[in-house]
Short mmCIF file of C-alpha atoms in Angstrom, two decimals:
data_model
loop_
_atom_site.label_atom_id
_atom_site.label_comp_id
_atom_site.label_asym_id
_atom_site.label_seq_id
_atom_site.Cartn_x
_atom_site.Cartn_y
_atom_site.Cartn_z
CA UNK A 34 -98.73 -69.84 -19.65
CA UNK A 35 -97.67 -68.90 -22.68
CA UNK A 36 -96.10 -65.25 -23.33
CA UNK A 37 -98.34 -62.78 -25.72
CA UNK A 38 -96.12 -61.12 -28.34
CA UNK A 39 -95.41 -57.39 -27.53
CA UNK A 40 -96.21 -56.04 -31.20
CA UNK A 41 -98.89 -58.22 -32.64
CA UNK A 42 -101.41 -57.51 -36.28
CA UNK A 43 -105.45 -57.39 -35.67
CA UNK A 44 -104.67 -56.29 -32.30
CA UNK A 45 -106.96 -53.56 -32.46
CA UNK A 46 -111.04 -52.91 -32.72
CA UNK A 47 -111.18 -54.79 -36.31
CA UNK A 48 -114.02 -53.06 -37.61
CA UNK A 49 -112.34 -49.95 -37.46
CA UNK A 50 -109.28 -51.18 -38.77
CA UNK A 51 -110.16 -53.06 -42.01
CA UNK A 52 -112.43 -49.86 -42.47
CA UNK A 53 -109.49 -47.92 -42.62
CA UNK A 54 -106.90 -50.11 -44.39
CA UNK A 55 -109.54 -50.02 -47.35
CA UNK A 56 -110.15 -46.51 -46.50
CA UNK A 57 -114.14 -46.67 -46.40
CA UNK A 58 -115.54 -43.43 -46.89
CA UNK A 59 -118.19 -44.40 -43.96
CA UNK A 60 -115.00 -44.66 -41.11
CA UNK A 61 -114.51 -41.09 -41.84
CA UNK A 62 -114.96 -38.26 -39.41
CA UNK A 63 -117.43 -35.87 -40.94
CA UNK A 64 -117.45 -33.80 -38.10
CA UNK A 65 -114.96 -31.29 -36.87
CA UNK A 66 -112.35 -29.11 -38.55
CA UNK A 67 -110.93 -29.88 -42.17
CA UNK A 68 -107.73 -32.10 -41.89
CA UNK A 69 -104.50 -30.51 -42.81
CA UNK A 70 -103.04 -34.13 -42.93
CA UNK A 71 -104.18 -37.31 -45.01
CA UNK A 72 -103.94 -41.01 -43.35
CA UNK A 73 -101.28 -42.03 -45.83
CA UNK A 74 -98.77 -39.35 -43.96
CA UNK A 75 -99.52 -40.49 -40.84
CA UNK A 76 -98.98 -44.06 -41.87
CA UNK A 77 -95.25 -42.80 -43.45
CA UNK A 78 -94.38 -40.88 -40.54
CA UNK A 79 -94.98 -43.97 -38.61
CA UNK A 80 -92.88 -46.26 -40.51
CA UNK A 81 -89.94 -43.49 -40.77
CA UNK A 82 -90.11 -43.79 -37.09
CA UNK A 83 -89.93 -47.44 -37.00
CA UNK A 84 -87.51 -47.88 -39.14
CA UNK A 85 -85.22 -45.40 -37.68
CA UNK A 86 -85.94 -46.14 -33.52
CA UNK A 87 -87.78 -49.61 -33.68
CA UNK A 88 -91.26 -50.17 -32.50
CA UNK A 89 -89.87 -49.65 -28.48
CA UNK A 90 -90.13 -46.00 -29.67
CA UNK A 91 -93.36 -45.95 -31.99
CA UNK A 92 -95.90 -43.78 -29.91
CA UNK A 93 -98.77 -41.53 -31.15
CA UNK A 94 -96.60 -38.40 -29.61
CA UNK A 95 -93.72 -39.35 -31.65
CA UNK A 96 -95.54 -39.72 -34.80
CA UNK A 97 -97.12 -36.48 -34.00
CA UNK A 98 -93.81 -34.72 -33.49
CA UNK A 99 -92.43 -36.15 -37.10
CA UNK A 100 -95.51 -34.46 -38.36
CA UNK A 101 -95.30 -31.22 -36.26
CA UNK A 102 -98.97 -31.64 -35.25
CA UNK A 103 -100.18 -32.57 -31.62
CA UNK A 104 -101.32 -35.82 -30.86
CA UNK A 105 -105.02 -35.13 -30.77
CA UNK A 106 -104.35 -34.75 -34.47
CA UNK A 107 -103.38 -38.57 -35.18
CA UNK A 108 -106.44 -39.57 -33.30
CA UNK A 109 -108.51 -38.29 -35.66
CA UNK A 110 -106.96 -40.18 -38.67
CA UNK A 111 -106.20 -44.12 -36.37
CA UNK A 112 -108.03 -45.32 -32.85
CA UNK A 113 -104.61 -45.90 -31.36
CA UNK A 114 -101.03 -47.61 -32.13
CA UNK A 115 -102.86 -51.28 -32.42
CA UNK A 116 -104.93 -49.81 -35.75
CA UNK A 117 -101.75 -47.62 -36.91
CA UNK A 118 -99.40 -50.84 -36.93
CA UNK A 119 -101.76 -52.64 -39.00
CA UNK A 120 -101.73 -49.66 -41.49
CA UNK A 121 -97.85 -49.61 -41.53
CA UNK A 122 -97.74 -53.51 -42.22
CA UNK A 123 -100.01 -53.31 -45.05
CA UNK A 124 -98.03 -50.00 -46.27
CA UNK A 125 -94.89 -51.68 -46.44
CA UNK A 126 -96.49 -55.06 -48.14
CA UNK A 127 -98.62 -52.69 -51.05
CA UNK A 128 -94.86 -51.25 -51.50
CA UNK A 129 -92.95 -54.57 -51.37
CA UNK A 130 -90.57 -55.01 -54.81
CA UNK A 131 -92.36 -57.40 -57.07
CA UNK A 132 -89.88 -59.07 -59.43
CA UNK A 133 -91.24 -60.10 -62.74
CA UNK A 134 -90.63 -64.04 -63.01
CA UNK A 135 -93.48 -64.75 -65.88
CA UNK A 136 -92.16 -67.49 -68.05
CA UNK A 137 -89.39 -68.15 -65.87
CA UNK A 138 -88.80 -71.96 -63.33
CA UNK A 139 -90.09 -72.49 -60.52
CA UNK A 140 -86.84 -72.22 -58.31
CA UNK A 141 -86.21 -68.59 -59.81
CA UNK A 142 -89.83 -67.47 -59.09
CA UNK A 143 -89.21 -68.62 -55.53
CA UNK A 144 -85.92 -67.22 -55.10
CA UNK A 145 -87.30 -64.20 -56.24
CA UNK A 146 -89.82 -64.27 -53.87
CA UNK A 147 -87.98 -65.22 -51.15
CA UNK A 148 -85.03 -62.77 -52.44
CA UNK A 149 -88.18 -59.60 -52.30
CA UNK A 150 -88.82 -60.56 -48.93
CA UNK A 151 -85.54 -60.66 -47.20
CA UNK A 152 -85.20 -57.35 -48.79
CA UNK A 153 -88.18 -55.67 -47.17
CA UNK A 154 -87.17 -57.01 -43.73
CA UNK A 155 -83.92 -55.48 -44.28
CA UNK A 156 -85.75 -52.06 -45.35
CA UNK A 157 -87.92 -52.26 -42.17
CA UNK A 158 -86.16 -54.62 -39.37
CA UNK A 159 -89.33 -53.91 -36.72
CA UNK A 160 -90.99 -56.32 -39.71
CA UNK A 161 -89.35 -59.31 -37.72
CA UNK A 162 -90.57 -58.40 -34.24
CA UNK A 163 -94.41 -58.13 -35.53
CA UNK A 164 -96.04 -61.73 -35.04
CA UNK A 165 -98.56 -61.80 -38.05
CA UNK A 166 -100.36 -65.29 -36.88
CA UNK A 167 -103.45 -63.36 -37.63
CA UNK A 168 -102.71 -61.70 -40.73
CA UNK A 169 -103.05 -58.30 -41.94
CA UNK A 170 -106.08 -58.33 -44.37
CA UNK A 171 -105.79 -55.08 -46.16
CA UNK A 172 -104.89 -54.61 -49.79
CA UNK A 173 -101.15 -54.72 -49.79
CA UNK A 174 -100.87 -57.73 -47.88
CA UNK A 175 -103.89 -59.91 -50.04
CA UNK A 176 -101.96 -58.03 -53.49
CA UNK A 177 -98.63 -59.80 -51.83
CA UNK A 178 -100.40 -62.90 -51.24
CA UNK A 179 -101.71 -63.15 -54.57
CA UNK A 180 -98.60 -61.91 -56.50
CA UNK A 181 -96.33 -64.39 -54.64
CA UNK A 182 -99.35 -67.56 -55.05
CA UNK A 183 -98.73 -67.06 -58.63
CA UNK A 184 -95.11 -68.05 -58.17
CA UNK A 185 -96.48 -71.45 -56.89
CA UNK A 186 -99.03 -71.86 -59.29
CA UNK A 187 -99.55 -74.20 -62.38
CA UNK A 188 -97.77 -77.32 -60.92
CA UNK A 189 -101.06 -79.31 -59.80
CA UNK A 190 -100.77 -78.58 -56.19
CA UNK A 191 -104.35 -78.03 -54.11
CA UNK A 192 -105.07 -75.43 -52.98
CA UNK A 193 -103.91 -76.27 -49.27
CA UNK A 194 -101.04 -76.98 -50.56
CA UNK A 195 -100.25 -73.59 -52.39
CA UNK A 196 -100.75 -72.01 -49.01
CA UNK A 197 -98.38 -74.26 -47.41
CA UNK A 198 -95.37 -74.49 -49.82
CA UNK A 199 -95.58 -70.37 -49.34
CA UNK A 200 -96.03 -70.35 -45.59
CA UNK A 201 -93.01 -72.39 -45.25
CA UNK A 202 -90.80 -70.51 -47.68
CA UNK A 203 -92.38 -67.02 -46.26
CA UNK A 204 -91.13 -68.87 -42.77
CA UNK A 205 -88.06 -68.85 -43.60
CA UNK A 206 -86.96 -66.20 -44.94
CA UNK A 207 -88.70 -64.37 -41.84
CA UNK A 208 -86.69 -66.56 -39.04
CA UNK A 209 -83.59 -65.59 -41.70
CA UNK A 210 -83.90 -61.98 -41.47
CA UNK A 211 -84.56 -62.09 -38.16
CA UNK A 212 -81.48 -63.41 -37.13
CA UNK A 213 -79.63 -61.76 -39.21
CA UNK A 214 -81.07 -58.46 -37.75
CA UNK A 215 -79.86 -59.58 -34.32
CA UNK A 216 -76.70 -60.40 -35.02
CA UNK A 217 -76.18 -57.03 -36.79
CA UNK A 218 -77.56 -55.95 -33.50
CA UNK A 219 -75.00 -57.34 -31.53
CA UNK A 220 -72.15 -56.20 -33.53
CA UNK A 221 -73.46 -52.73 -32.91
CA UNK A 222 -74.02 -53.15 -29.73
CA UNK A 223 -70.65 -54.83 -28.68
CA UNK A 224 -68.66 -52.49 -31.02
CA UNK A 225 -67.08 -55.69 -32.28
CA UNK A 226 -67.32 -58.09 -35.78
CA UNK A 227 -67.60 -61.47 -34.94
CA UNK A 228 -63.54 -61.92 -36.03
CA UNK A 229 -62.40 -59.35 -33.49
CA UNK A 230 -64.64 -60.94 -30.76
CA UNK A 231 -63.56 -64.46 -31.71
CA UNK A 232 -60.07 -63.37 -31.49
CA UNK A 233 -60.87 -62.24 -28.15
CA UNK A 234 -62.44 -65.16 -26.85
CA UNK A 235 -60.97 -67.53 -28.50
CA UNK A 236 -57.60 -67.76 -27.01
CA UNK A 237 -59.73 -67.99 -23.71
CA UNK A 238 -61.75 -70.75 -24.54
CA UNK A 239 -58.57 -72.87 -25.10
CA UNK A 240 -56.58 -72.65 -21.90
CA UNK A 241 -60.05 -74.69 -20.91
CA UNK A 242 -60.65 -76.80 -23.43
CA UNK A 243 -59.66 -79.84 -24.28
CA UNK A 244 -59.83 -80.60 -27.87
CA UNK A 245 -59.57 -84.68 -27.43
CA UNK A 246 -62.83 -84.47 -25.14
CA UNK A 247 -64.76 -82.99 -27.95
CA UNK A 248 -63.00 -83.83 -31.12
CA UNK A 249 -66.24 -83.31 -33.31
CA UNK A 250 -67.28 -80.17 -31.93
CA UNK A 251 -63.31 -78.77 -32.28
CA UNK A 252 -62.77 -79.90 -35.36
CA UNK A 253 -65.91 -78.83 -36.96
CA UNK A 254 -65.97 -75.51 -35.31
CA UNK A 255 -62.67 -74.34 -36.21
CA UNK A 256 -63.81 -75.30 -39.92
CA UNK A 257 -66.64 -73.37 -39.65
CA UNK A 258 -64.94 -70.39 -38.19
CA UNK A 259 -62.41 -70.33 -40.27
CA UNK A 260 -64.69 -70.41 -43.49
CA UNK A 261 -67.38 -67.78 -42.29
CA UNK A 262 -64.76 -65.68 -40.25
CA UNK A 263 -66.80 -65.91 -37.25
CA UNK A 264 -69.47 -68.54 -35.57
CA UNK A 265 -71.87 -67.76 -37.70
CA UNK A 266 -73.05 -65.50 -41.40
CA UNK A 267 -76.34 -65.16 -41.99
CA UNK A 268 -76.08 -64.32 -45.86
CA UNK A 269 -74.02 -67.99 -45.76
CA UNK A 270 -76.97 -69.93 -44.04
CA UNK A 271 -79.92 -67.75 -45.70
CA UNK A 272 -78.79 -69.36 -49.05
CA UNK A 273 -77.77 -72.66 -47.87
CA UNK A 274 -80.78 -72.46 -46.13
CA UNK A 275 -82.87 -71.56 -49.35
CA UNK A 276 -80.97 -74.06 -51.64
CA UNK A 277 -82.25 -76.58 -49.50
CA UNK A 278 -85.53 -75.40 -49.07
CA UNK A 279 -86.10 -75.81 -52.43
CA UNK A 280 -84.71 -79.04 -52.75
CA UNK A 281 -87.24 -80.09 -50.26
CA UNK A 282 -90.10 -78.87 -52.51
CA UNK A 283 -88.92 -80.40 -55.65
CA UNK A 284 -90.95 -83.52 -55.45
CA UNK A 285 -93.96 -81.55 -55.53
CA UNK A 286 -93.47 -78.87 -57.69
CA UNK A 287 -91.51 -80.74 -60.68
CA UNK A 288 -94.36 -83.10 -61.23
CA UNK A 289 -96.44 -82.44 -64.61
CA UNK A 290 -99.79 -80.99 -63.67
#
């Protein structure tokens, strides 16, 4: 049986939440006392949260804390966490950089897409650990879908096809940042760069290895290491990564419409 992801979009009642990413008027309490807060500072106290502790430590108490208000208080703005994390998805997408590409190649609109999106992961690393297989459909996230179509657009692809040259570049860049993220995670965590843990380990690893059993693997690795100071840099792979990515689209998108 497959494992359901711990943070998860549309995992909440969706009536109520698409009425309150597009903030109809109808969703709205009209009972009770006047609100000293609005829904968009609950939303930023959320995401201040999140980006400082994680999603481990997102709670409606803790958002009511940042906002010196009791939890009773959130509940009248969002149902529960499911609705709220829906809100701060869509938040963060409606304030995703948009670079201007108009007039500009294909491969530089993409990069810049791709560049805008690494970007907000690394603004808001619990972005990684959300699984968006059913996707966010407020108005940031369908203004980021449109403004990053048009990157894509005007080269004679379908329309299927539009959808899937972004999926896989939005792809990605999200399995990018997200190791990236965890390997800043473990450098943190360990107190150690990868140089001062390979100098560590290294030394260790040969009084057991031999290097004529494995000739490829030594021979490559120490190249490796020795070029990226460690077994592994994510800004090296994200654009070796990207280079190629775009290579591999090339046959469809440099065909005349």
């Amino acid at each position: 049986m497959y494992r359901v992801p711990r943070e998860m979009t549309n995992a909440g009642d969706p009536a109520r939440t698409i009425a309150l990413l597009w903030r109809d008027e109808s969703a709205i309490p009209r009972k009770g006392p006047r609100r000293a807060l609005t829904l968009d500072q609950v939303i930023g106290a959320a995401i201040e949260v999140a980006d400082a502790d994680g999603l481990d430590a997102l709670t409606i108490r803790r958002v009511a804390q940042a906002l010196n208000t009791s939890p009773m208080t959130i509940y009248t703005h969002v149902p529960g966490k499911a609705e709220l994390l829906d809100l701060m998805v869509d938040a963060v997408y409606a304030h995703l950089s948009r670079t201007a590409t108009t007039g500009q190649p294909w491969r530089a609109r993409l990069t810049a897409v791709a560049q805008d999106n690494r970007a907000l992961f690394q603004d808001h690393p619990w972005l990684t650990t959300v699984s968006t297989q059913r996707p966010v459909l407020g108005p940031g996230a369908i203004a980021k879908y449109e403004h990053e179509l048009a990157a894509l657009d005007g080269h004679g692809l379908t329309d299927v096809q539009l959808d899937d040259c972004l999926t896989y570049l939005l792809t990605f860049v999200h399995a990018s940042a997200r190791t990236a993220i965890e390997a800043q995670a473990v450098r943190q965590a360990t107190a150690l760069t990868d140089e001062q843990w390979w100098a560590s380990a290294g030394p260790l690893l040969a009084r057991v290895l031999n290097p004529a059993d494995y000739p490829l693997a030594t021979r490559v690795g120490e190249a490796a290491g020795q070029a990226h100071q460690g077994a592994y840099d994510p800004d090296h792979m994200y654009e070796f990564g990207l280079a190629r990515l775009l290579d591999g689209l090339a046959p469809l998108l440099d065909r005349t419409p």
